[in-house]
Structures are given as structure tokens and as C-alpha cells.
Amino acid sequence: MTRVLEVVLAEVAKLPPHEQDALATLLLDEIKSEQRWSASFAKSQPTLKALADEALSEFKAGTTKPLDDLL
């Protein structure tokens, strides 16, 4: 455990139980959200590679336009 986390947890321990539970719930929700994002991103790699390959092919073929031309 990092020193910063130890300090934070020591401060949290001073709070009333209902506030400790509220913070714990927020942290757990954030951790779960990050895990879902990481899993989703990992699964999307083949699709992202295909899209990047397609974009590069179109660029090399000269069929793309600069973004400022689209605005």
C-alpha cells in the first residue's frame, strides 16, 4: 500500500461509519468501472486495428480530406 493511501485511509477512519461506507461505495464503484473499461478496451483492439488499417489505406490512396476542410 502506498504512503498516500495509508494517509487517506487514516483520515477516512476518523469519519463516522456512514461516511466511511459512502466513501467505500464510491471507491468500489470506481474500481469496478475501471475494470469494465479495461476489459472493454482490450476486447476492442481487433476492431480498432481494422479501422486504423482502413484509414491508413484510404490516406495512402489519397481519398481522405483534411479535417479543416470538413468544418
Short mmCIF file of N, CA, C and O in Angstrom, two decimals:
data_model
loop_
_atom_site.label_atom_id
_atom_site.label_comp_id
_atom_site.label_asym_id
_atom_site.label_seq_id
_atom_site.Cartn_x
_atom_site.Cartn_y
_atom_site.Cartn_z
N MET A 1 0.85 -1.17 0.00
CA MET A 1 0.00 0.00 0.00
C MET A 1 0.90 1.23 0.00
O MET A 1 1.89 1.28 0.71
N THR A 2 0.53 2.23 -0.77
CA THR A 2 1.34 3.44 -0.84
C THR A 2 1.15 4.30 0.40
O THR A 2 0.14 4.17 1.12
N ARG A 3 2.09 5.18 0.63
CA ARG A 3 2.02 6.08 1.79
C ARG A 3 0.80 7.00 1.67
O ARG A 3 0.11 7.24 2.66
N VAL A 4 0.54 7.50 0.50
CA VAL A 4 -0.60 8.40 0.31
C VAL A 4 -1.90 7.68 0.66
O VAL A 4 -2.77 8.23 1.34
N LEU A 5 -2.04 6.44 0.21
CA LEU A 5 -3.25 5.69 0.51
C LEU A 5 -3.37 5.44 2.00
O LEU A 5 -4.46 5.50 2.57
N GLU A 6 -2.26 5.16 2.65
CA GLU A 6 -2.29 4.97 4.10
C GLU A 6 -2.79 6.22 4.81
O GLU A 6 -3.60 6.14 5.74
N VAL A 7 -2.33 7.40 4.37
CA VAL A 7 -2.77 8.67 4.96
C VAL A 7 -4.26 8.86 4.74
O VAL A 7 -5.00 9.24 5.66
N VAL A 8 -4.70 8.59 3.53
CA VAL A 8 -6.13 8.75 3.21
C VAL A 8 -6.98 7.82 4.07
O VAL A 8 -7.99 8.24 4.65
N LEU A 9 -6.56 6.57 4.17
CA LEU A 9 -7.34 5.62 4.96
C LEU A 9 -7.35 5.99 6.44
O LEU A 9 -8.37 5.79 7.12
N ALA A 10 -6.26 6.55 6.92
CA ALA A 10 -6.24 7.00 8.31
C ALA A 10 -7.24 8.14 8.52
O ALA A 10 -7.93 8.19 9.55
N GLU A 11 -7.35 9.02 7.54
CA GLU A 11 -8.32 10.11 7.63
C GLU A 11 -9.75 9.59 7.53
O GLU A 11 -10.65 10.03 8.23
N VAL A 12 -9.97 8.64 6.64
CA VAL A 12 -11.29 8.04 6.48
C VAL A 12 -11.71 7.35 7.77
O VAL A 12 -12.89 7.41 8.17
N ALA A 13 -10.77 6.72 8.45
CA ALA A 13 -11.07 6.02 9.70
C ALA A 13 -11.60 6.96 10.78
O ALA A 13 -12.29 6.52 11.70
N LYS A 14 -11.34 8.23 10.64
CA LYS A 14 -11.81 9.23 11.61
C LYS A 14 -13.27 9.64 11.36
O LYS A 14 -13.88 10.27 12.20
N LEU A 15 -13.78 9.29 10.21
CA LEU A 15 -15.15 9.68 9.84
C LEU A 15 -16.16 8.75 10.50
O LEU A 15 -15.86 7.61 10.84
N PRO A 16 -17.41 9.23 10.61
CA PRO A 16 -18.47 8.36 11.11
C PRO A 16 -18.68 7.17 10.16
O PRO A 16 -18.41 7.27 8.96
N PRO A 17 -19.17 6.06 10.68
CA PRO A 17 -19.35 4.85 9.86
C PRO A 17 -20.13 5.07 8.57
O PRO A 17 -19.76 4.53 7.53
N HIS A 18 -21.20 5.85 8.61
CA HIS A 18 -22.00 6.03 7.39
C HIS A 18 -21.20 6.77 6.31
O HIS A 18 -21.34 6.50 5.12
N GLU A 19 -20.33 7.69 6.71
CA GLU A 19 -19.49 8.39 5.74
C GLU A 19 -18.39 7.46 5.22
O GLU A 19 -18.03 7.51 4.04
N GLN A 20 -17.86 6.61 6.07
CA GLN A 20 -16.88 5.62 5.63
C GLN A 20 -17.50 4.69 4.59
O GLN A 20 -16.89 4.39 3.56
N ASP A 21 -18.72 4.25 4.87
CA ASP A 21 -19.42 3.37 3.93
C ASP A 21 -19.67 4.07 2.60
O ASP A 21 -19.54 3.46 1.52
N ALA A 22 -20.04 5.35 2.65
CA ALA A 22 -20.30 6.10 1.42
C ALA A 22 -19.03 6.20 0.59
O ALA A 22 -19.05 6.00 -0.64
N LEU A 23 -17.92 6.52 1.23
CA LEU A 23 -16.65 6.60 0.50
C LEU A 23 -16.23 5.24 -0.05
O LEU A 23 -15.75 5.13 -1.18
N ALA A 24 -16.41 4.21 0.75
CA ALA A 24 -16.05 2.86 0.30
C ALA A 24 -16.88 2.48 -0.93
O ALA A 24 -16.34 1.89 -1.89
N THR A 25 -18.16 2.80 -0.92
CA THR A 25 -19.03 2.51 -2.06
C THR A 25 -18.56 3.24 -3.30
O THR A 25 -18.50 2.66 -4.40
N LEU A 26 -18.20 4.52 -3.14
CA LEU A 26 -17.70 5.30 -4.28
C LEU A 26 -16.42 4.68 -4.85
O LEU A 26 -16.27 4.55 -6.07
N LEU A 27 -15.51 4.31 -3.97
CA LEU A 27 -14.25 3.72 -4.42
C LEU A 27 -14.47 2.39 -5.13
O LEU A 27 -13.89 2.13 -6.19
N LEU A 28 -15.31 1.54 -4.56
CA LEU A 28 -15.59 0.25 -5.19
C LEU A 28 -16.25 0.42 -6.55
O LEU A 28 -15.91 -0.28 -7.51
N ASP A 29 -17.18 1.36 -6.64
CA ASP A 29 -17.83 1.63 -7.93
C ASP A 29 -16.80 2.10 -8.96
O ASP A 29 -16.85 1.69 -10.12
N GLU A 30 -15.88 2.96 -8.54
CA GLU A 30 -14.85 3.46 -9.45
C GLU A 30 -13.92 2.34 -9.90
O GLU A 30 -13.57 2.25 -11.08
N ILE A 31 -13.53 1.48 -8.98
CA ILE A 31 -12.67 0.35 -9.33
C ILE A 31 -13.38 -0.57 -10.31
O ILE A 31 -12.79 -1.00 -11.32
N LYS A 32 -14.64 -0.88 -10.07
CA LYS A 32 -15.40 -1.74 -10.98
C LYS A 32 -15.54 -1.11 -12.35
O LYS A 32 -15.44 -1.79 -13.38
N SER A 33 -15.78 0.20 -12.38
CA SER A 33 -15.91 0.91 -13.65
C SER A 33 -14.60 0.85 -14.43
O SER A 33 -14.61 0.60 -15.65
N GLU A 34 -13.49 1.04 -13.75
CA GLU A 34 -12.19 0.97 -14.41
C GLU A 34 -11.92 -0.43 -14.94
O GLU A 34 -11.39 -0.59 -16.05
N GLN A 35 -12.30 -1.44 -14.19
CA GLN A 35 -12.12 -2.82 -14.66
C GLN A 35 -12.96 -3.10 -15.89
O GLN A 35 -12.50 -3.75 -16.84
N ARG A 36 -14.21 -2.59 -15.90
CA ARG A 36 -15.07 -2.78 -17.08
C ARG A 36 -14.48 -2.08 -18.30
O ARG A 36 -14.47 -2.62 -19.41
N TRP A 37 -13.98 -0.84 -18.10
CA TRP A 37 -13.39 -0.08 -19.19
C TRP A 37 -12.16 -0.82 -19.75
O TRP A 37 -12.01 -0.96 -20.95
N SER A 38 -11.31 -1.30 -18.86
CA SER A 38 -10.11 -2.00 -19.30
C SER A 38 -10.47 -3.25 -20.10
O SER A 38 -9.86 -3.53 -21.15
N ALA A 39 -11.44 -4.00 -19.63
CA ALA A 39 -11.87 -5.21 -20.34
C ALA A 39 -12.46 -4.86 -21.71
O ALA A 39 -12.16 -5.50 -22.72
N SER A 40 -13.28 -3.84 -21.74
CA SER A 40 -13.90 -3.41 -22.99
C SER A 40 -12.84 -2.94 -23.99
O SER A 40 -12.89 -3.28 -25.17
N PHE A 41 -11.90 -2.15 -23.51
CA PHE A 41 -10.84 -1.65 -24.38
C PHE A 41 -10.01 -2.80 -24.93
O PHE A 41 -9.66 -2.83 -26.11
N ALA A 42 -9.68 -3.77 -24.09
CA ALA A 42 -8.90 -4.92 -24.53
C ALA A 42 -9.63 -5.70 -25.63
O ALA A 42 -9.01 -6.15 -26.60
N LYS A 43 -10.94 -5.85 -25.48
CA LYS A 43 -11.72 -6.58 -26.47
C LYS A 43 -11.83 -5.83 -27.80
O LYS A 43 -12.09 -6.42 -28.84
N SER A 44 -11.68 -4.50 -27.75
CA SER A 44 -11.89 -3.70 -28.96
C SER A 44 -10.65 -3.59 -29.84
O SER A 44 -10.73 -3.03 -30.93
N GLN A 45 -9.53 -4.14 -29.41
CA GLN A 45 -8.29 -3.99 -30.17
C GLN A 45 -8.37 -4.48 -31.61
O GLN A 45 -7.91 -3.77 -32.51
N PRO A 46 -8.95 -5.63 -31.89
CA PRO A 46 -9.05 -6.05 -33.30
C PRO A 46 -9.87 -5.08 -34.15
O PRO A 46 -9.49 -4.77 -35.29
N THR A 47 -10.95 -4.58 -33.59
CA THR A 47 -11.78 -3.62 -34.34
C THR A 47 -11.03 -2.32 -34.57
O THR A 47 -11.06 -1.76 -35.67
N LEU A 48 -10.36 -1.82 -33.53
CA LEU A 48 -9.59 -0.58 -33.67
C LEU A 48 -8.47 -0.74 -34.70
O LEU A 48 -8.21 0.17 -35.49
N LYS A 49 -7.81 -1.91 -34.70
CA LYS A 49 -6.75 -2.14 -35.68
C LYS A 49 -7.32 -2.15 -37.10
O LYS A 49 -6.73 -1.56 -38.02
N ALA A 50 -8.45 -2.79 -37.28
CA ALA A 50 -9.08 -2.82 -38.61
C ALA A 50 -9.44 -1.42 -39.08
O ALA A 50 -9.22 -1.07 -40.25
N LEU A 51 -9.99 -0.61 -38.18
CA LEU A 51 -10.34 0.76 -38.54
C LEU A 51 -9.11 1.59 -38.87
O LEU A 51 -9.11 2.38 -39.82
N ALA A 52 -8.05 1.40 -38.09
CA ALA A 52 -6.81 2.12 -38.35
C ALA A 52 -6.21 1.71 -39.69
O ALA A 52 -5.75 2.55 -40.47
N ASP A 53 -6.22 0.42 -39.97
CA ASP A 53 -5.71 -0.08 -41.26
C ASP A 53 -6.51 0.51 -42.42
O ASP A 53 -5.94 0.90 -43.45
N GLU A 54 -7.83 0.55 -42.26
CA GLU A 54 -8.69 1.11 -43.30
C GLU A 54 -8.38 2.59 -43.52
O GLU A 54 -8.26 3.05 -44.66
N ALA A 55 -8.24 3.33 -42.43
CA ALA A 55 -7.94 4.76 -42.54
C ALA A 55 -6.59 4.99 -43.21
O ALA A 55 -6.44 5.88 -44.06
N LEU A 56 -5.61 4.18 -42.85
CA LEU A 56 -4.29 4.32 -43.46
C LEU A 56 -4.33 3.99 -44.95
O LEU A 56 -3.72 4.69 -45.77
N SER A 57 -5.08 2.98 -45.32
CA SER A 57 -5.22 2.63 -46.75
C SER A 57 -5.87 3.78 -47.51
O SER A 57 -5.42 4.12 -48.61
N GLU A 58 -6.91 4.35 -46.94
CA GLU A 58 -7.59 5.47 -47.61
C GLU A 58 -6.65 6.67 -47.73
O GLU A 58 -6.64 7.36 -48.76
N PHE A 59 -5.86 6.91 -46.69
CA PHE A 59 -4.91 8.02 -46.74
C PHE A 59 -3.88 7.79 -47.85
O PHE A 59 -3.60 8.69 -48.64
N LYS A 60 -3.33 6.58 -47.90
CA LYS A 60 -2.32 6.26 -48.92
C LYS A 60 -2.91 6.32 -50.32
O LYS A 60 -2.22 6.64 -51.28
N ALA A 61 -4.22 6.02 -50.44
CA ALA A 61 -4.89 6.06 -51.75
C ALA A 61 -5.28 7.48 -52.14
O ALA A 61 -5.73 7.72 -53.25
N GLY A 62 -5.11 8.42 -51.20
CA GLY A 62 -5.43 9.81 -51.49
C GLY A 62 -6.92 10.12 -51.45
O GLY A 62 -7.35 11.10 -52.04
N THR A 63 -7.68 9.30 -50.79
CA THR A 63 -9.14 9.51 -50.75
C THR A 63 -9.61 10.19 -49.47
O THR A 63 -10.82 10.29 -49.25
N THR A 64 -8.67 10.67 -48.67
CA THR A 64 -9.06 11.37 -47.43
C THR A 64 -8.98 12.87 -47.64
O THR A 64 -8.36 13.36 -48.58
N LYS A 65 -9.62 13.60 -46.72
CA LYS A 65 -9.58 15.07 -46.76
C LYS A 65 -9.13 15.57 -45.40
O LYS A 65 -9.46 14.96 -44.37
N PRO A 66 -8.41 16.70 -45.38
CA PRO A 66 -8.03 17.27 -44.08
C PRO A 66 -9.28 17.64 -43.28
O PRO A 66 -10.31 18.02 -43.84
N LEU A 67 -9.19 17.50 -41.97
CA LEU A 67 -10.34 17.80 -41.11
C LEU A 67 -10.80 19.24 -41.26
O LEU A 67 -12.00 19.51 -41.22
N ASP A 68 -9.88 20.17 -41.42
CA ASP A 68 -10.31 21.57 -41.51
C ASP A 68 -11.11 21.84 -42.78
O ASP A 68 -11.87 22.79 -42.86
N ASP A 69 -11.02 20.96 -43.79
CA ASP A 69 -11.86 21.07 -44.98
C ASP A 69 -13.31 20.69 -44.67
O ASP A 69 -14.22 21.06 -45.40
N LEU A 70 -13.51 19.93 -43.61
CA LEU A 70 -14.84 19.45 -43.27
C LEU A 70 -15.60 20.41 -42.36
O LEU A 70 -16.79 20.26 -42.17
N LEU A 71 -14.92 21.37 -41.80
CA LEU A 71 -15.57 22.31 -40.86
C LEU A 71 -16.20 23.46 -41.54
O LEU A 71 -15.99 23.94 -42.50
#
